[in-house]
PDB file of C-alpha atoms in Angstrom:
ATOM      1  CA  UNK A 182    -193.830 -54.572 -48.395  1.00  0.00           C
ATOM      2  CA  UNK A 183    -191.278 -53.697 -51.031  1.00  0.00           C
ATOM      3  CA  UNK A 184    -190.771 -50.282 -52.481  1.00  0.00           C
ATOM      4  CA  UNK A 185    -189.072 -49.328 -55.715  1.00  0.00           C
ATOM      5  CA  UNK A 186    -185.702 -48.793 -54.011  1.00  0.00           C
ATOM      6  CA  UNK A 187    -185.594 -52.223 -52.380  1.00  0.00           C
ATOM      7  CA  UNK A 188    -186.947 -53.901 -55.517  1.00  0.00           C
ATOM      8  CA  UNK A 189    -183.956 -52.497 -57.417  1.00  0.00           C
ATOM      9  CA  UNK A 190    -181.387 -53.597 -54.845  1.00  0.00           C
ATOM     10  CA  UNK A 191    -181.041 -50.157 -53.223  1.00  0.00           C
ATOM     11  CA  UNK A 192    -181.272 -49.965 -49.471  1.00  0.00           C
ATOM     12  CA  UNK A 193    -182.732 -47.146 -47.429  1.00  0.00           C
ATOM     13  CA  UNK A 194    -181.173 -45.611 -44.367  1.00  0.00           C
ATOM     14  CA  UNK A 195    -183.116 -46.595 -41.276  1.00  0.00           C
ATOM     15  CA  UNK A 196    -183.388 -44.967 -37.884  1.00  0.00           C
ATOM     16  CA  UNK A 197    -184.237 -47.355 -35.088  1.00  0.00           C
ATOM     17  CA  UNK A 198    -185.390 -47.210 -31.465  1.00  0.00           C
ATOM     18  CA  UNK A 199    -187.686 -44.570 -29.925  1.00  0.00           C
ATOM     19  CA  UNK A 200    -189.516 -44.730 -26.593  1.00  0.00           C
ATOM     20  CA  UNK A 201    -192.112 -42.416 -25.091  1.00  0.00           C
ATOM     21  CA  UNK A 202    -192.997 -42.417 -21.396  1.00  0.00           C
ATOM     22  CA  UNK A 203    -195.806 -40.293 -19.940  1.00  0.00           C
ATOM     23  CA  UNK A 204    -196.198 -39.917 -16.178  1.00  0.00           C
ATOM     24  CA  UNK A 205    -198.606 -37.300 -14.859  1.00  0.00           C
ATOM     25  CA  UNK A 206    -197.989 -34.034 -16.659  1.00  0.00           C
ATOM     26  CA  UNK A 207    -194.512 -34.981 -17.930  1.00  0.00           C
ATOM     27  CA  UNK A 208    -193.750 -36.850 -21.133  1.00  0.00           C
ATOM     28  CA  UNK A 209    -190.289 -37.913 -22.260  1.00  0.00           C
ATOM     29  CA  UNK A 210    -189.244 -39.158 -25.694  1.00  0.00           C
ATOM     30  CA  UNK A 211    -185.862 -40.824 -26.080  1.00  0.00           C
ATOM     31  CA  UNK A 212    -184.177 -42.161 -29.186  1.00  0.00           C
ATOM     32  CA  UNK A 213    -180.891 -43.804 -29.952  1.00  0.00           C
ATOM     33  CA  UNK A 214    -178.450 -42.285 -32.428  1.00  0.00           C
ATOM     34  CA  UNK A 215    -177.861 -45.161 -34.804  1.00  0.00           C
ATOM     35  CA  UNK A 216    -178.816 -44.995 -38.469  1.00  0.00           C
ATOM     36  CA  UNK A 217    -178.236 -48.200 -40.409  1.00  0.00           C
ATOM     37  CA  UNK A 218    -178.221 -49.196 -44.046  1.00  0.00           C
ATOM     38  CA  UNK A 219    -178.704 -52.934 -44.087  1.00  0.00           C
ATOM     39  CA  UNK A 220    -176.199 -54.335 -41.595  1.00  0.00           C
ATOM     40  CA  UNK A 221    -173.930 -51.285 -41.699  1.00  0.00           C
ATOM     41  CA  UNK A 222    -173.949 -48.425 -39.197  1.00  0.00           C
ATOM     42  CA  UNK A 223    -173.971 -45.276 -41.331  1.00  0.00           C
ATOM     43  CA  UNK A 224    -174.218 -42.742 -38.511  1.00  0.00           C
ATOM     44  CA  UNK A 225    -173.890 -43.327 -34.769  1.00  0.00           C
ATOM     45  CA  UNK A 226    -175.126 -39.935 -33.513  1.00  0.00           C
ATOM     46  CA  UNK A 227    -178.299 -39.065 -35.424  1.00  0.00           C
ATOM     47  CA  UNK A 228    -180.929 -36.922 -33.735  1.00  0.00           C
ATOM     48  CA  UNK A 229    -184.213 -38.812 -34.154  1.00  0.00           C
ATOM     49  CA  UNK A 230    -186.116 -36.995 -31.404  1.00  0.00           C
ATOM     50  CA  UNK A 231    -186.842 -33.286 -31.744  1.00  0.00           C
ATOM     51  CA  UNK A 232    -189.175 -30.451 -30.942  1.00  0.00           C
ATOM     52  CA  UNK A 233    -191.579 -29.446 -33.685  1.00  0.00           C
ATOM     53  CA  UNK A 234    -194.349 -26.939 -34.163  1.00  0.00           C
ATOM     54  CA  UNK A 235    -194.409 -23.182 -33.961  1.00  0.00           C
ATOM     55  CA  UNK A 236    -193.455 -22.933 -30.286  1.00  0.00           C
ATOM     56  CA  UNK A 237    -191.731 -26.292 -29.931  1.00  0.00           C
ATOM     57  CA  UNK A 238    -194.494 -27.551 -27.645  1.00  0.00           C
ATOM     58  CA  UNK A 239    -194.663 -30.888 -29.484  1.00  0.00           C
ATOM     59  CA  UNK A 240    -191.916 -33.505 -29.364  1.00  0.00           C
ATOM     60  CA  UNK A 241    -191.590 -36.204 -31.999  1.00  0.00           C
ATOM     61  CA  UNK A 242    -189.393 -39.194 -32.708  1.00  0.00           C
ATOM     62  CA  UNK A 243    -189.184 -41.527 -35.679  1.00  0.00           C
ATOM     63  CA  UNK A 244    -188.161 -45.025 -36.621  1.00  0.00           C
ATOM     64  CA  UNK A 245    -187.916 -46.318 -40.155  1.00  0.00           C
ATOM     65  CA  UNK A 246    -186.661 -44.836 -43.382  1.00  0.00           C
ATOM     66  CA  UNK A 247    -184.941 -41.558 -42.540  1.00  0.00           C
ATOM     67  CA  UNK A 248    -186.012 -39.529 -45.573  1.00  0.00           C
ATOM     68  CA  UNK A 249    -189.600 -40.731 -45.119  1.00  0.00           C
ATOM     69  CA  UNK A 250    -189.552 -39.673 -41.474  1.00  0.00           C
ATOM     70  CA  UNK A 251    -188.356 -36.170 -42.334  1.00  0.00           C
ATOM     71  CA  UNK A 252    -191.209 -35.895 -44.824  1.00  0.00           C
ATOM     72  CA  UNK A 253    -193.628 -36.851 -42.051  1.00  0.00           C
ATOM     73  CA  UNK A 254    -192.078 -34.365 -39.592  1.00  0.00           C
ATOM     74  CA  UNK A 255    -192.625 -31.646 -42.189  1.00  0.00           C
ATOM     75  CA  UNK A 256    -196.211 -32.707 -42.882  1.00  0.00           C
ATOM     76  CA  UNK A 257    -197.039 -32.894 -39.171  1.00  0.00           C
ATOM     77  CA  UNK A 258    -195.604 -29.412 -38.591  1.00  0.00           C
ATOM     78  CA  UNK A 259    -197.848 -28.059 -41.352  1.00  0.00           C
ATOM     79  CA  UNK A 260    -200.873 -29.752 -39.780  1.00  0.00           C
ATOM     80  CA  UNK A 261    -199.957 -28.286 -36.381  1.00  0.00           C
ATOM     81  CA  UNK A 262    -199.884 -24.820 -37.971  1.00  0.00           C
ATOM     82  CA  UNK A 263    -203.189 -25.459 -39.722  1.00  0.00           C
ATOM     83  CA  UNK A 264    -204.911 -26.640 -36.515  1.00  0.00           C
ATOM     84  CA  UNK A 265    -203.441 -24.080 -34.082  1.00  0.00           C
ATOM     85  CA  UNK A 266    -201.082 -26.501 -32.360  1.00  0.00           C
ATOM     86  CA  UNK A 267    -203.776 -29.072 -31.520  1.00  0.00           C
ATOM     87  CA  UNK A 268    -201.724 -32.281 -31.626  1.00  0.00           C
ATOM     88  CA  UNK A 269    -204.581 -34.793 -31.672  1.00  0.00           C
ATOM     89  CA  UNK A 270    -206.370 -32.999 -34.506  1.00  0.00           C
ATOM     90  CA  UNK A 271    -203.137 -32.540 -36.488  1.00  0.00           C
ATOM     91  CA  UNK A 272    -202.216 -36.227 -36.014  1.00  0.00           C
ATOM     92  CA  UNK A 273    -205.640 -37.433 -37.142  1.00  0.00           C
ATOM     93  CA  UNK A 274    -205.523 -35.202 -40.223  1.00  0.00           C
ATOM     94  CA  UNK A 275    -201.992 -36.392 -41.049  1.00  0.00           C
ATOM     95  CA  UNK A 276    -203.141 -40.004 -40.650  1.00  0.00           C
ATOM     96  CA  UNK A 277    -206.038 -39.373 -43.047  1.00  0.00           C
ATOM     97  CA  UNK A 278    -203.599 -37.982 -45.608  1.00  0.00           C
ATOM     98  CA  UNK A 279    -201.155 -40.839 -44.980  1.00  0.00           C
ATOM     99  CA  UNK A 280    -203.900 -43.367 -45.636  1.00  0.00           C
ATOM    100  CA  UNK A 281    -205.329 -41.758 -48.781  1.00  0.00           C
ATOM    101  CA  UNK A 282    -202.427 -40.008 -50.528  1.00  0.00           C
ATOM    102  CA  UNK A 283    -200.589 -42.201 -53.073  1.00  0.00           C
ATOM    103  CA  UNK A 284    -197.206 -40.690 -52.255  1.00  0.00           C
ATOM    104  CA  UNK A 285    -197.574 -40.797 -48.471  1.00  0.00           C
ATOM    105  CA  UNK A 286    -198.860 -44.394 -48.501  1.00  0.00           C
ATOM    106  CA  UNK A 287    -195.417 -45.526 -49.650  1.00  0.00           C
ATOM    107  CA  UNK A 288    -193.556 -43.886 -46.766  1.00  0.00           C
ATOM    108  CA  UNK A 289    -191.941 -46.402 -44.432  1.00  0.00           C
ATOM    109  CA  UNK A 290    -191.699 -44.765 -41.035  1.00  0.00           C
ATOM    110  CA  UNK A 291    -193.414 -44.674 -37.666  1.00  0.00           C
ATOM    111  CA  UNK A 292    -193.603 -41.738 -35.285  1.00  0.00           C
ATOM    112  CA  UNK A 293    -194.203 -41.167 -31.609  1.00  0.00           C
ATOM    113  CA  UNK A 294    -195.447 -37.647 -30.918  1.00  0.00           C
ATOM    114  CA  UNK A 295    -196.396 -35.910 -27.675  1.00  0.00           C
ATOM    115  CA  UNK A 296    -197.442 -32.635 -26.147  1.00  0.00           C
ATOM    116  CA  UNK A 297    -198.245 -31.831 -22.521  1.00  0.00           C
ATOM    117  CA  UNK A 298    -201.534 -33.755 -22.696  1.00  0.00           C
ATOM    118  CA  UNK A 299    -201.125 -36.509 -25.259  1.00  0.00           C
ATOM    119  CA  UNK A 300    -198.769 -39.334 -26.260  1.00  0.00           C
ATOM    120  CA  UNK A 301    -199.479 -40.893 -29.678  1.00  0.00           C
ATOM    121  CA  UNK A 302    -198.053 -43.444 -32.101  1.00  0.00           C
ATOM    122  CA  UNK A 303    -198.595 -42.668 -35.799  1.00  0.00           C
ATOM    123  CA  UNK A 304    -198.286 -45.585 -38.214  1.00  0.00           C
ATOM    124  CA  UNK A 305    -197.961 -45.964 -41.966  1.00  0.00           C
ATOM    125  CA  UNK A 306    -201.376 -47.611 -42.026  1.00  0.00           C
ATOM    126  CA  UNK A 307    -202.942 -44.307 -41.042  1.00  0.00           C
ATOM    127  CA  UNK A 308    -203.414 -45.284 -37.401  1.00  0.00           C
ATOM    128  CA  UNK A 309    -203.292 -42.862 -34.479  1.00  0.00           C
ATOM    129  CA  UNK A 310    -202.803 -44.884 -31.303  1.00  0.00           C
ATOM    130  CA  UNK A 311    -202.812 -43.754 -27.675  1.00  0.00           C
ATOM    131  CA  UNK A 312    -200.673 -46.309 -25.844  1.00  0.00           C
ATOM    132  CA  UNK A 313    -202.043 -48.001 -22.771  1.00  0.00           C
ATOM    133  CA  UNK A 314    -200.188 -47.192 -19.582  1.00  0.00           C
ATOM    134  CA  UNK A 315    -198.438 -44.142 -21.025  1.00  0.00           C
ATOM    135  CA  UNK A 316    -195.562 -46.086 -22.599  1.00  0.00           C
ATOM    136  CA  UNK A 317    -194.931 -46.523 -26.330  1.00  0.00           C
ATOM    137  CA  UNK A 318    -191.921 -47.740 -28.300  1.00  0.00           C
ATOM    138  CA  UNK A 319    -191.169 -48.189 -31.991  1.00  0.00           C
ATOM    139  CA  UNK A 320    -188.300 -49.377 -34.157  1.00  0.00           C
ATOM    140  CA  UNK A 321    -186.093 -52.430 -34.221  1.00  0.00           C
ATOM    141  CA  UNK A 322    -185.288 -52.161 -30.507  1.00  0.00           C
ATOM    142  CA  UNK A 323    -188.763 -50.954 -29.625  1.00  0.00           C
ATOM    143  CA  UNK A 324    -190.012 -54.200 -28.115  1.00  0.00           C
ATOM    144  CA  UNK A 325    -186.945 -54.454 -25.878  1.00  0.00           C
ATOM    145  CA  UNK A 326    -187.324 -50.853 -24.714  1.00  0.00           C
ATOM    146  CA  UNK A 327    -191.072 -51.305 -24.208  1.00  0.00           C
ATOM    147  CA  UNK A 328    -190.637 -54.431 -22.087  1.00  0.00           C
ATOM    148  CA  UNK A 329    -187.934 -52.783 -19.981  1.00  0.00           C
ATOM    149  CA  UNK A 330    -190.002 -49.618 -19.468  1.00  0.00           C
ATOM    150  CA  UNK A 331    -193.090 -51.557 -18.460  1.00  0.00           C
ATOM    151  CA  UNK A 332    -191.090 -53.568 -15.929  1.00  0.00           C
ATOM    152  CA  UNK A 333    -189.459 -50.406 -14.550  1.00  0.00           C
ATOM    153  CA  UNK A 334    -192.718 -48.464 -14.311  1.00  0.00           C
ATOM    154  CA  UNK A 335    -193.821 -50.521 -11.283  1.00  0.00           C
ATOM    155  CA  UNK A 336    -190.755 -49.333  -9.360  1.00  0.00           C
ATOM    156  CA  UNK A 337    -189.861 -45.958 -10.836  1.00  0.00           C
ATOM    157  CA  UNK A 338    -192.079 -42.888 -11.271  1.00  0.00           C
ATOM    158  CA  UNK A 339    -189.614 -40.577 -13.065  1.00  0.00           C
ATOM    159  CA  UNK A 340    -190.331 -40.848 -16.817  1.00  0.00           C
ATOM    160  CA  UNK A 341    -186.801 -39.731 -17.746  1.00  0.00           C
ATOM    161  CA  UNK A 342    -185.188 -42.457 -15.644  1.00  0.00           C
ATOM    162  CA  UNK A 343    -187.552 -45.048 -17.120  1.00  0.00           C
ATOM    163  CA  UNK A 344    -186.825 -43.917 -20.690  1.00  0.00           C
ATOM    164  CA  UNK A 345    -183.047 -43.779 -20.215  1.00  0.00           C
ATOM    165  CA  UNK A 346    -182.855 -47.238 -18.613  1.00  0.00           C
ATOM    166  CA  UNK A 347    -185.192 -48.746 -21.220  1.00  0.00           C
ATOM    167  CA  UNK A 348    -182.992 -47.347 -23.992  1.00  0.00           C
ATOM    168  CA  UNK A 349    -179.919 -48.754 -22.257  1.00  0.00           C
ATOM    169  CA  UNK A 350    -181.522 -52.224 -22.163  1.00  0.00           C
ATOM    170  CA  UNK A 351    -182.497 -51.979 -25.842  1.00  0.00           C
ATOM    171  CA  UNK A 352    -178.935 -50.924 -26.792  1.00  0.00           C
ATOM    172  CA  UNK A 353    -177.520 -53.933 -24.932  1.00  0.00           C
ATOM    173  CA  UNK A 354    -179.800 -56.380 -26.766  1.00  0.00           C
ATOM    174  CA  UNK A 355    -180.557 -54.948 -30.243  1.00  0.00           C
ATOM    175  CA  UNK A 356    -177.710 -54.624 -32.762  1.00  0.00           C
ATOM    176  CA  UNK A 357    -179.597 -51.819 -34.548  1.00  0.00           C
ATOM    177  CA  UNK A 358    -179.754 -49.677 -31.387  1.00  0.00           C
ATOM    178  CA  UNK A 359    -176.885 -47.797 -29.759  1.00  0.00           C
ATOM    179  CA  UNK A 360    -176.363 -45.918 -26.502  1.00  0.00           C
ATOM    180  CA  UNK A 361    -176.160 -42.403 -28.019  1.00  0.00           C
ATOM    181  CA  UNK A 362    -179.495 -41.227 -26.587  1.00  0.00           C
ATOM    182  CA  UNK A 363    -181.277 -37.986 -27.427  1.00  0.00           C
ATOM    183  CA  UNK A 364    -184.009 -37.058 -24.975  1.00  0.00           C
ATOM    184  CA  UNK A 365    -186.711 -34.381 -25.068  1.00  0.00           C
ATOM    185  CA  UNK A 366    -189.231 -33.573 -22.339  1.00  0.00           C
ATOM    186  CA  UNK A 367    -192.556 -31.790 -22.530  1.00  0.00           C
TER     187      UNK A 367
END
């Protein structure tokens, strides 16, 4: 998929690896700090995981085009306000908009969002996915982090330890992922 910027030789800034791990009533999102433009590291300490919503009871992380992700954070926060903090309902409504709105359809980002009950992946195709086994990962290092987390989950029950080690593995393997991890727990 090409957008107007890439068709004209302009490159977007991209954020990379995010992992979510849910165990019992605890969910952790972790993200690396690297933002790249093409093959160049533009920022090594970006904060791609954050608390959103009125009371900060929802955590969210993004991978993809940075400006697009911030647009989606903003839209999701508005949906959370509109639906009284109900994450599933807000995510479904955002996905409907993402799928049908001409402007939103061109956004190139993915999100993992969570509250105390739910862990979801939101895609640019308008999908709202609940990951099997309580582990989800997105971004260029996402598959590495996902594989590491799944392997660790048989031996480790602490979601923070799983997320941190999975991010470490991804940073060791993926050139678009670094070891400057931001972590949020809900």
